[in-house]
Short mmCIF file of C-alpha atoms (C1' of nucleotides) in Angstrom, two decimals:
data_model
loop_
_atom_site.label_atom_id
_atom_site.label_comp_id
_atom_site.label_asym_id
_atom_site.label_seq_id
_atom_site.Cartn_x
_atom_site.Cartn_y
_atom_site.Cartn_z
CA MET J 1 70.08 89.33 -47.00
CA GLY J 2 72.37 91.79 -48.32
CA GLY J 3 75.28 92.74 -46.41
CA GLU J 4 76.11 95.93 -45.17
CA GLU J 5 78.20 97.75 -47.53
CA LYS J 6 81.70 99.05 -46.04
CA THR J 7 82.83 102.38 -47.47
CA SER J 8 85.54 104.22 -46.41
CA GLN J 9 84.79 107.11 -44.37
CA VAL J 10 87.80 109.44 -44.57
CA MET J 11 85.71 112.26 -46.38
CA PRO J 12 82.06 112.93 -44.95
CA VAL J 13 79.76 111.28 -46.89
CA PRO J 14 76.36 113.26 -46.08
CA TRP J 15 74.01 110.26 -45.72
CA GLN J 16 74.34 110.22 -41.42
CA GLN J 17 71.77 112.82 -41.39
CA VAL J 18 69.59 111.04 -43.85
CA THR J 19 66.42 109.64 -41.73
CA PRO J 20 64.68 107.44 -41.22
CA ASP J 21 67.24 104.42 -41.36
CA ALA J 22 65.38 102.60 -44.49
CA ALA J 23 65.50 105.91 -46.40
CA ARG J 24 69.58 105.91 -45.84
CA ARG J 25 69.63 102.32 -46.64
CA LEU J 26 67.90 103.06 -49.98
CA VAL J 27 70.19 106.02 -51.09
CA ILE J 28 73.66 103.97 -50.22
CA ALA J 29 71.75 101.31 -52.03
CA ALA J 30 70.94 103.59 -55.13
CA VAL J 31 74.52 104.98 -55.18
CA GLU J 32 75.92 101.45 -55.70
CA GLU J 33 73.90 100.49 -58.29
CA PHE J 34 73.41 103.57 -60.05
CA ALA J 35 77.41 103.76 -60.18
CA GLU J 36 77.64 99.80 -61.23
CA ARG J 37 75.14 99.42 -64.22
CA GLY J 38 73.57 103.24 -64.51
CA TYR J 39 70.43 104.84 -63.58
CA HIS J 40 68.40 103.27 -66.33
CA ALA J 41 69.88 99.72 -65.94
CA THR J 42 68.56 99.86 -62.41
CA THR J 43 65.28 98.93 -61.36
CA THR J 44 63.27 99.83 -57.97
CA ARG J 45 63.23 96.46 -57.35
CA ASP J 46 67.23 96.10 -57.48
CA LEU J 47 67.18 99.06 -54.96
CA ALA J 48 64.49 97.84 -52.58
CA GLY J 49 66.16 94.56 -52.59
CA ARG J 50 69.19 95.80 -51.83
CA ALA J 51 68.10 97.92 -49.06
CA GLY J 52 66.11 95.10 -47.90
CA MET J 53 62.43 95.95 -48.16
CA SER J 54 59.79 95.52 -50.62
CA PRO J 55 59.43 97.24 -53.67
CA ALA J 56 56.58 99.39 -52.49
CA ALA J 57 58.41 100.52 -49.18
CA LEU J 58 60.67 102.91 -51.55
CA TYR J 59 58.29 104.91 -52.57
CA ILE J 60 57.45 106.03 -49.02
CA HIS J 61 60.70 107.44 -48.70
CA TYR J 62 60.97 109.13 -52.14
CA LYS J 63 58.41 110.17 -54.29
CA THR J 64 60.09 108.44 -57.62
CA LYS J 65 63.29 106.88 -58.74
CA GLU J 66 64.46 109.83 -60.54
CA GLU J 67 64.21 111.80 -56.91
CA LEU J 68 66.74 109.42 -55.30
CA LEU J 69 68.97 110.13 -58.05
CA TYR J 70 68.50 113.96 -57.65
CA GLN J 71 69.24 113.53 -53.79
CA ILE J 72 72.82 111.97 -54.83
CA SER J 73 73.22 114.15 -57.46
CA SER J 74 73.03 117.45 -55.45
CA ALA J 75 74.94 116.09 -52.38
CA GLY J 76 77.30 114.97 -54.37
CA HIS J 77 77.66 118.66 -56.13
CA ARG J 78 77.20 120.62 -53.65
CA LEU J 79 80.03 118.47 -51.31
CA VAL J 80 82.79 118.68 -54.11
CA LEU J 81 81.88 122.44 -54.70
CA ARG J 82 82.36 123.36 -50.66
CA LEU J 83 85.67 120.78 -51.25
CA LEU J 84 86.86 123.55 -53.97
CA GLU J 85 85.81 126.47 -52.20
CA ASP J 86 87.71 125.66 -49.13
CA ALA J 87 90.79 125.24 -51.25
CA ALA J 88 90.50 128.04 -53.09
CA SER J 89 90.13 130.18 -50.24
CA GLY J 90 93.07 128.49 -48.13
CA GLU J 91 95.92 130.10 -47.52
CA GLY J 92 99.11 129.79 -49.72
CA THR J 93 99.99 130.84 -52.97
CA PRO J 94 97.84 130.14 -56.07
CA VAL J 95 100.09 127.02 -56.34
CA ASP J 96 99.66 126.06 -53.02
CA ARG J 97 96.06 126.47 -53.48
CA LEU J 98 95.32 124.89 -57.07
CA ALA J 99 97.42 121.85 -55.87
CA ALA J 100 95.43 121.62 -52.52
CA ALA J 101 92.05 121.94 -54.70
CA VAL J 102 93.29 119.23 -57.74
CA ARG J 103 94.44 117.00 -54.37
CA ALA J 104 90.99 117.07 -52.82
CA PHE J 105 89.16 117.03 -55.93
CA THR J 106 90.90 113.74 -57.16
CA ARG J 107 90.91 112.25 -53.90
CA TRP J 108 87.22 112.26 -53.61
CA HIS J 109 86.55 111.15 -57.08
CA ALA J 110 88.92 107.94 -56.25
CA GLU J 111 87.64 107.47 -52.43
CA HIS J 112 83.97 107.86 -53.40
CA HIS J 113 84.07 106.69 -56.96
CA THR J 114 80.63 104.94 -56.69
CA MET J 115 79.02 108.58 -56.14
CA ALA J 116 81.64 110.08 -58.71
CA ARG J 117 80.09 108.38 -61.14
CA VAL J 118 76.66 108.83 -60.55
CA VAL J 119 77.77 112.71 -59.58
CA GLN J 120 79.37 112.84 -63.06
CA TYR J 121 77.84 110.30 -65.68
CA GLU J 122 74.12 110.30 -65.07
CA LEU J 123 73.46 113.84 -64.97
CA GLY J 124 71.30 113.36 -68.29
CA ALA J 125 68.89 110.92 -66.70
CA LEU J 126 67.77 114.11 -64.21
CA ALA J 127 64.43 115.79 -64.65
CA LYS J 128 64.83 119.18 -66.53
CA GLU J 129 64.33 121.40 -63.40
CA HIS J 130 66.79 119.30 -61.54
CA HIS J 131 69.31 119.13 -64.49
CA ALA J 132 69.21 122.70 -64.61
CA GLU J 133 69.83 123.54 -61.04
CA ILE J 134 72.91 120.90 -61.37
CA VAL J 135 74.51 122.72 -64.03
CA ASP J 136 74.01 125.83 -62.23
CA LEU J 137 76.20 124.32 -59.50
CA ARG J 138 78.74 122.66 -62.34
CA CYS J 139 79.02 126.24 -63.16
CA ARG J 140 80.21 127.25 -59.91
CA THR J 141 82.95 124.74 -59.32
CA ASP J 142 84.10 125.72 -62.91
CA ARG J 143 84.24 129.09 -62.02
CA VAL J 144 86.18 128.21 -58.55
CA VAL J 145 88.90 126.14 -60.10
CA ARG J 146 89.07 128.94 -63.15
CA GLY J 147 89.70 131.56 -60.33
CA ILE J 148 92.67 130.02 -58.75
CA ILE J 149 94.17 129.62 -62.30
CA GLN J 150 93.54 133.14 -62.67
CA GLU J 151 95.42 134.16 -59.82
CA GLY J 152 98.49 132.13 -60.67
CA VAL J 153 98.39 133.21 -63.90
CA ASP J 154 98.27 137.06 -62.48
CA THR J 155 101.12 136.56 -59.99
CA GLY J 156 102.77 134.94 -63.17
CA ASP J 157 103.32 131.24 -61.52
CA PHE J 158 101.36 129.96 -64.05
CA VAL J 159 101.59 130.46 -68.29
CA VAL J 160 98.48 128.91 -69.83
CA PRO J 161 97.91 130.09 -73.42
CA ASP J 162 93.97 129.62 -73.05
CA LEU J 163 92.75 129.87 -69.45
CA ALA J 164 89.30 128.49 -70.28
CA GLY J 165 90.64 125.64 -72.16
CA ALA J 166 93.45 124.74 -69.21
CA THR J 167 90.13 125.26 -66.34
CA VAL J 168 88.31 122.62 -68.60
CA ALA J 169 91.49 120.14 -69.03
CA VAL J 170 92.34 120.47 -65.41
CA MET J 171 88.84 119.43 -64.06
CA SER J 172 88.77 116.96 -66.69
CA LEU J 173 91.84 115.15 -65.75
CA CYS J 174 90.47 114.77 -61.97
CA ILE J 175 86.59 113.75 -62.91
CA ASP J 176 87.62 110.91 -65.23
CA VAL J 177 89.45 109.52 -62.11
CA ALA J 178 85.71 108.26 -61.39
CA ARG J 179 85.92 106.23 -64.45
CA TRP J 180 88.97 104.17 -64.23
CA PHE J 181 89.75 104.09 -60.31
CA GLY J 182 88.53 101.08 -59.03
CA ALA J 183 89.48 98.42 -61.86
CA GLU J 184 93.72 99.37 -60.28
CA ARG J 185 93.86 98.48 -56.97
CA ARG J 186 97.49 99.68 -56.87
CA ARG J 187 97.13 103.06 -56.13
CA SER J 188 95.37 104.73 -53.04
CA PRO J 189 93.07 107.78 -53.09
CA GLU J 190 95.85 109.83 -51.46
CA GLU J 191 98.78 108.68 -53.97
CA VAL J 192 96.46 109.54 -57.01
CA GLY J 193 95.70 112.73 -55.44
CA GLU J 194 99.57 113.55 -55.05
CA LEU J 195 100.28 112.33 -58.82
CA TYR J 196 97.55 114.53 -60.22
CA ALA J 197 98.50 117.81 -58.32
CA ASP J 198 102.10 117.02 -59.54
CA LEU J 199 101.04 116.52 -62.77
CA VAL J 200 98.72 119.61 -62.78
CA LEU J 201 101.34 121.89 -61.79
CA ARG J 202 104.01 120.61 -64.45
CA MET J 203 101.01 121.67 -66.82
CA LEU J 204 100.58 125.18 -65.88
CA ARG J 205 103.69 126.41 -64.26
CA HIS J 206 105.80 128.21 -66.87
CA ALA J 207 108.91 125.99 -67.82
CA GLY J 208 111.52 128.24 -66.23
CA PRO J 209 114.62 126.61 -64.17
CA ALA J 210 113.38 128.09 -61.15
CA HIS J 211 111.49 124.48 -60.61
CA GLN J 212 110.35 124.24 -56.80
CA MET A 1 60.85 114.16 -89.30
CA GLY A 2 64.65 113.27 -88.82
CA GLY A 3 66.69 115.01 -91.61
CA GLU A 4 70.16 113.54 -92.51
CA GLU A 5 72.99 113.91 -89.62
CA LYS A 6 75.84 115.65 -91.07
CA THR A 7 79.15 114.73 -89.44
CA SER A 8 82.45 115.58 -90.18
CA GLN A 9 84.22 113.66 -92.28
CA VAL A 10 87.91 114.46 -91.83
CA MET A 11 88.84 111.30 -90.30
CA PRO A 12 87.04 108.64 -92.09
CA VAL A 13 84.59 106.48 -90.13
CA PRO A 14 84.11 102.95 -91.41
CA TRP A 15 80.52 103.22 -91.42
CA GLN A 16 80.75 102.97 -95.32
CA GLN A 17 81.29 99.78 -95.90
CA VAL A 18 78.05 98.89 -93.61
CA THR A 19 75.52 97.37 -96.37
CA PRO A 20 72.61 97.18 -96.79
CA ASP A 21 72.02 100.87 -96.67
CA ALA A 22 69.43 100.38 -94.18
CA ALA A 23 71.81 98.49 -91.64
CA ARG A 24 74.04 101.76 -91.75
CA ARG A 25 71.49 104.21 -91.41
CA LEU A 26 70.41 102.16 -88.13
CA VAL A 27 74.09 102.02 -87.05
CA ILE A 28 74.49 105.71 -87.16
CA ALA A 29 71.00 106.17 -85.70
CA ALA A 30 72.35 103.92 -82.97
CA VAL A 31 75.45 105.89 -82.51
CA GLU A 32 73.53 109.09 -82.03
CA GLU A 33 70.93 107.84 -79.47
CA PHE A 34 73.30 105.75 -77.42
CA ALA A 35 75.31 108.83 -76.99
CA GLU A 36 72.52 111.28 -76.23
CA ARG A 37 70.64 109.23 -73.57
CA GLY A 38 72.44 106.07 -73.38
CA TYR A 39 72.31 102.48 -74.15
CA HIS A 40 69.46 101.29 -71.79
CA ALA A 41 67.57 104.64 -72.52
CA THR A 42 67.12 103.83 -76.04
CA THR A 43 64.49 101.68 -77.52
CA THR A 44 64.61 99.74 -80.62
CA ARG A 45 61.70 101.89 -81.46
CA ASP A 46 63.72 105.02 -81.20
CA LEU A 47 66.23 103.56 -83.44
CA ALA A 48 64.10 102.47 -86.28
CA GLY A 49 62.18 105.47 -85.63
CA ARG A 50 65.48 107.67 -86.03
CA ALA A 51 66.29 105.20 -89.09
CA GLY A 52 63.16 105.54 -91.15
CA MET A 53 61.86 102.06 -90.69
CA SER A 54 59.63 99.99 -88.58
CA PRO A 55 60.74 98.54 -84.99
CA ALA A 56 61.20 94.94 -87.17
CA ALA A 57 63.15 95.94 -89.82
CA LEU A 58 65.73 96.21 -87.17
CA TYR A 59 65.98 92.72 -86.37
CA ILE A 60 66.74 91.92 -90.13
CA HIS A 61 70.14 93.86 -89.88
CA TYR A 62 70.92 93.03 -86.33
CA LYS A 63 70.20 89.69 -84.30
CA THR A 64 69.40 92.14 -80.70
CA LYS A 65 69.92 95.81 -79.71
CA GLU A 66 73.36 94.83 -77.98
CA GLU A 67 75.21 93.39 -81.23
CA LEU A 68 74.37 97.16 -82.63
CA LEU A 69 76.09 98.29 -79.44
CA TYR A 70 79.00 95.83 -80.16
CA GLN A 71 79.53 96.88 -83.91
CA ILE A 72 80.20 100.50 -82.60
CA SER A 73 82.12 99.55 -79.64
CA SER A 74 84.27 97.50 -81.52
CA ALA A 75 84.88 99.55 -84.76
CA GLY A 76 85.62 102.62 -82.67
CA HIS A 77 87.97 100.25 -80.65
CA ARG A 78 89.59 99.23 -83.47
CA LEU A 79 89.66 102.46 -85.23
CA VAL A 80 91.18 104.25 -82.47
CA LEU A 81 93.67 101.56 -81.45
CA ARG A 82 95.19 101.82 -85.33
CA LEU A 83 95.32 105.64 -84.71
CA LEU A 84 97.50 105.17 -81.67
CA GLU A 85 99.79 102.40 -83.41
CA ASP A 86 99.82 104.44 -86.63
CA ALA A 87 101.40 107.50 -84.21
CA ALA A 88 103.56 105.28 -82.23
CA SER A 89 105.21 103.95 -84.95
CA GLY A 90 106.02 106.85 -86.98
CA GLU A 91 108.88 109.05 -87.32
CA GLY A 92 110.80 111.13 -85.22
CA THR A 93 111.52 111.23 -81.36
CA PRO A 94 109.48 109.93 -78.62
CA VAL A 95 108.22 113.42 -77.57
CA ASP A 96 106.91 113.96 -81.39
CA ARG A 97 105.21 110.49 -81.33
CA LEU A 98 103.29 111.36 -78.29
CA ALA A 99 102.42 114.72 -79.16
CA ALA A 100 101.24 112.97 -82.44
CA ALA A 101 99.50 110.31 -80.64
CA VAL A 102 97.98 112.93 -78.23
CA ARG A 103 97.14 115.44 -81.08
CA ALA A 104 94.99 112.26 -82.97
CA PHE A 105 93.70 110.37 -79.90
CA THR A 106 92.11 113.72 -78.57
CA ARG A 107 90.95 115.28 -82.17
CA TRP A 108 89.32 111.92 -82.68
CA HIS A 109 87.47 112.08 -79.17
CA ALA A 110 86.51 115.71 -80.02
CA GLU A 111 85.45 115.31 -83.66
CA HIS A 112 83.33 112.24 -83.20
CA HIS A 113 82.31 113.09 -79.53
CA THR A 114 79.20 111.05 -79.75
CA MET A 115 80.99 107.65 -81.04
CA ALA A 116 83.35 108.45 -78.37
CA ARG A 117 80.56 108.64 -75.71
CA VAL A 118 79.44 105.38 -77.13
CA VAL A 119 83.05 103.60 -76.75
CA GLN A 120 84.20 105.03 -73.63
CA TYR A 121 80.80 105.04 -71.50
CA GLU A 122 78.78 102.24 -73.03
CA LEU A 123 81.05 98.94 -72.19
CA GLY A 124 79.06 97.59 -69.45
CA ALA A 125 76.30 97.30 -71.35
CA LEU A 126 78.02 94.77 -73.81
CA ALA A 127 77.37 90.88 -73.23
CA LYS A 128 80.03 89.20 -71.25
CA GLU A 129 82.13 87.82 -74.58
CA HIS A 130 81.80 91.00 -75.91
CA HIS A 131 82.87 92.89 -73.20
CA ALA A 132 85.93 90.67 -72.60
CA GLU A 133 86.92 91.23 -76.44
CA ILE A 134 86.61 95.04 -76.00
CA VAL A 135 88.83 95.11 -72.89
CA ASP A 136 91.47 93.25 -74.55
CA LEU A 137 91.53 95.79 -77.19
CA ARG A 138 91.63 98.73 -74.37
CA CYS A 139 94.31 96.90 -72.90
CA ARG A 140 96.40 97.11 -76.28
CA THR A 141 95.54 100.62 -76.81
CA ASP A 142 96.81 101.55 -73.39
CA ARG A 143 100.28 99.36 -73.85
CA VAL A 144 100.74 101.37 -77.08
CA VAL A 145 100.80 104.53 -75.27
CA ARG A 146 102.60 103.45 -72.32
CA GLY A 147 105.28 102.12 -74.85
CA ILE A 148 105.68 105.51 -76.43
CA ILE A 149 106.29 106.93 -72.65
CA GLN A 150 108.58 104.58 -71.83
CA GLU A 151 111.13 105.11 -75.06
CA GLY A 152 110.59 108.92 -73.66
CA VAL A 153 111.79 108.01 -70.44
CA ASP A 154 114.61 105.99 -71.57
CA THR A 155 116.28 108.91 -73.99
CA GLY A 156 115.55 110.99 -70.94
CA ASP A 157 113.30 113.48 -72.40
CA PHE A 158 110.37 112.32 -70.24
CA VAL A 159 110.48 112.32 -66.35
CA VAL A 160 107.91 110.42 -64.81
CA PRO A 161 107.56 108.92 -61.03
CA ASP A 162 105.10 106.71 -62.05
CA LEU A 163 104.73 104.93 -65.71
CA ALA A 164 101.35 103.40 -65.40
CA GLY A 165 99.92 106.45 -63.42
CA ALA A 166 101.20 109.10 -66.24
CA THR A 167 100.05 106.74 -69.14
CA VAL A 168 96.28 106.48 -67.21
CA ALA A 169 96.34 110.31 -66.95
CA VAL A 170 97.46 110.77 -70.59
CA MET A 171 94.73 108.79 -71.85
CA SER A 172 92.15 109.64 -69.11
CA LEU A 173 92.84 113.65 -70.07
CA CYS A 174 91.83 112.89 -73.87
CA ILE A 175 89.33 110.28 -73.48
CA ASP A 176 87.39 112.74 -71.00
CA VAL A 177 86.75 115.38 -74.20
CA ALA A 178 84.34 112.93 -75.58
CA ARG A 179 82.04 113.88 -72.11
CA TRP A 180 82.66 117.55 -72.09
CA PHE A 181 83.13 118.15 -75.80
CA GLY A 182 80.04 119.56 -77.42
CA ALA A 183 78.35 121.85 -74.89
CA GLU A 184 81.12 124.23 -75.73
CA ARG A 185 81.47 125.15 -79.24
CA ARG A 186 84.28 127.58 -79.08
CA ARG A 187 87.33 125.10 -79.77
CA SER A 188 87.37 122.80 -82.93
CA PRO A 189 88.47 119.37 -82.34
CA GLU A 190 91.94 120.78 -84.11
CA GLU A 191 92.53 123.08 -81.17
CA VAL A 192 91.68 121.05 -78.38
CA GLY A 193 94.54 118.21 -80.02
CA GLU A 194 96.63 120.60 -80.27
CA LEU A 195 96.07 122.06 -76.61
CA TYR A 196 96.23 118.70 -75.29
CA ALA A 197 99.39 117.55 -77.06
CA ASP A 198 101.14 120.87 -75.73
CA LEU A 199 99.55 120.24 -72.19
CA VAL A 200 100.92 116.67 -72.20
CA LEU A 201 104.16 117.13 -73.13
CA ARG A 202 104.42 119.89 -69.96
CA MET A 203 102.96 117.38 -68.31
CA LEU A 204 105.90 114.75 -68.82
CA ARG A 205 108.85 116.67 -69.76
CA HIS A 206 111.99 117.35 -67.29
CA ALA A 207 111.33 120.72 -65.70
CA GLY A 208 115.06 121.90 -67.07
CA PRO A 209 116.18 125.10 -68.78
CA ALA A 210 116.53 123.28 -71.84
CA HIS A 211 112.95 123.72 -72.95
CA GLN A 212 111.67 123.13 -76.37
"C1'" DG O 1 41.48 97.93 -22.75
"C1'" DC O 2 41.55 101.87 -26.85
"C1'" DC O 3 43.05 104.71 -31.23
"C1'" DC O 4 46.60 106.69 -33.39
"C1'" DC O 5 50.18 107.15 -36.40
"C1'" DA O 6 54.61 105.68 -38.72
"C1'" DC O 7 56.03 102.14 -41.59
"C1'" DC O 8 55.71 98.95 -44.10
"C1'" DT O 9 53.75 94.54 -47.57
"C1'" DG O 10 51.31 91.57 -51.17
"C1'" DA O 11 48.95 92.20 -54.80
"C1'" DG O 12 48.42 94.40 -59.22
"C1'" DC O 13 47.47 98.13 -62.66
"C1'" DA O 14 48.88 100.45 -67.33
"C1'" DA O 15 52.46 101.06 -69.70
"C1'" DG O 16 56.61 100.10 -72.39
"C1'" DC O 17 59.95 96.90 -73.39
"C1'" DG O 18 62.78 93.54 -76.73
"C1'" DC O 19 62.02 90.83 -79.86
"C1'" DT O 20 59.06 87.56 -83.46
"C1'" DT O 21 55.46 86.05 -86.49
"C1'" DA O 22 53.08 86.15 -90.85
"C1'" DG O 23 52.37 87.88 -94.61
"C1'" DG O 24 52.89 91.66 -98.42
"C1'" DG O 25 55.37 94.37 -102.22
"C1'" DC O 26 59.03 94.47 -105.36
"C1'" DG O 27 62.93 93.39 -108.88
"C1'" DC O 28 64.54 90.07 -111.41
"C1'" DA O 29 65.71 85.49 -113.69
"C1'" DG O 30 63.03 82.15 -116.68
"C1'" DC G 1 53.23 85.93 -117.10
"C1'" DT G 2 55.04 82.76 -112.97
"C1'" DG G 3 58.31 81.88 -108.92
"C1'" DC G 4 61.64 83.10 -105.77
"C1'" DG G 5 64.25 85.83 -102.70
"C1'" DC G 6 64.96 90.49 -100.19
"C1'" DC G 7 63.48 93.61 -97.41
"C1'" DC G 8 59.95 95.65 -95.12
"C1'" DT G 9 55.75 96.23 -91.85
"C1'" DA G 10 51.12 95.39 -89.21
"C1'" DA G 11 50.34 92.99 -85.53
"C1'" DG G 12 51.62 91.22 -81.00
"C1'" DC G 13 53.71 87.96 -77.61
"C1'" DG G 14 55.58 87.56 -72.76
"C1'" DC G 15 57.81 90.19 -69.81
"C1'" DT G 16 59.84 93.90 -66.95
"C1'" DT G 17 58.72 98.33 -66.00
"C1'" DG G 18 57.63 102.47 -62.49
"C1'" DC G 19 54.64 103.15 -59.50
"C1'" DT G 20 49.89 102.38 -56.47
"C1'" DC G 21 46.47 100.82 -53.31
"C1'" DA G 22 44.07 98.75 -49.61
"C1'" DG G 23 45.36 96.78 -45.76
"C1'" DG G 24 48.77 94.82 -41.83
"C1'" DT G 25 52.11 95.32 -37.65
"C1'" DG G 26 53.93 96.94 -33.50
"C1'" DG G 27 54.83 100.78 -30.22
"C1'" DG G 28 53.33 104.80 -27.19
"C1'" DG G 29 49.70 107.90 -25.32
"C1'" DC G 30 45.42 107.74 -22.43
#
DNA sequence: GCCCCACCTGAGCAAGCGCTTAGGGCGCAG
DNA sequence: CTGCGCCCTAAGCGCTTGCTCAGGTGGGGC
């Protein structure tokens, strides 16, 4: 029972390289279940059931339930970091690159909002050393975005009274997409990405007459 | 064990009217525990222990653990709704009133970030009829903010390509404060409120030379 | 035929869960 | 004093939890 879940594949999800097949089915089941009910409300029996196997089979592929969460969290954070680094090291002005970063970051949170929910809201359930590793990744993503904004300030394209505050606000705006996206069916991930890129530029650009 | 928690009281928290004292201690303990570990990871023994009583005493004051969550969620949502309605029905231009709304909404999420976390991130753990009631409250808060933005668009102060999208973005930005605030000690709730009011106005105002 | 190995299952263990029950102490009206 | 009601606790019930383990199945090399 439990038909195959169809997830949109516009951006790559790294589960293709997870083997054997049962392990992949488990990790996909875990993303859906953790996103829907939360890590602590999900039982190993739920996961095994959704992946089409007995509860005991889970422990052939993963040592603990927490390791499954860690795999998801780690893969998600690394993927997001790469996304932002690509945007940051791309061509164009800081304005262009911040827009690209926000577009990609937002779009990922919308398109993969189930995985994004696990990545962003289930950190607290990680074991201590796993948690520390993830926090380090998050600091790095923060630094990437702050770097682009700083460059924009240097060129005079951005005017921000508080660099750290603006960085937090920009990332916060994008991250929270994972929370509300899905309840509303009207907008596509691409549209939200465009809208947010525009809003963020409006937020940070100096409010002079030389608009676009 | 477990000293008295000191919560800043700049904005009123309605627990003063919760009686008897043990019931109030329980609800305060529940806010802290639910915010820190999440509803499902918190046990009734944790709550009773933090409130300084035996596990069984909880059930004298609340029928279930879920009812405790519901009391917190309901009180929080009603408080936030009133906060926004006050700002919306205040004096001044739509620009002034949106700034006031964002300032108050943001500040509440920062100042009471433990309660806000429960209010914003533990909805899914509510029983079905409680959940429906809370969702209704959330729709009303949404409508209040959308109303202010719409007025600003009518007066020509705001230029937004997508009213619903802009509303979601504005509220999203404020709500997410509950997630990250507390890790960073550098900013006060008032400062974040000011920063966010400024950023939101920049996001929505038409980008002409008639600035400020 | 044979064994090996990767993968899986049924049954179940110890611990912890939400919640209940029987009863105890204490303040107060009589 | 007695009697009553409120607030509380110790003990524990029935169930679910994360996880284990002995054993089974099926395909490939010999």
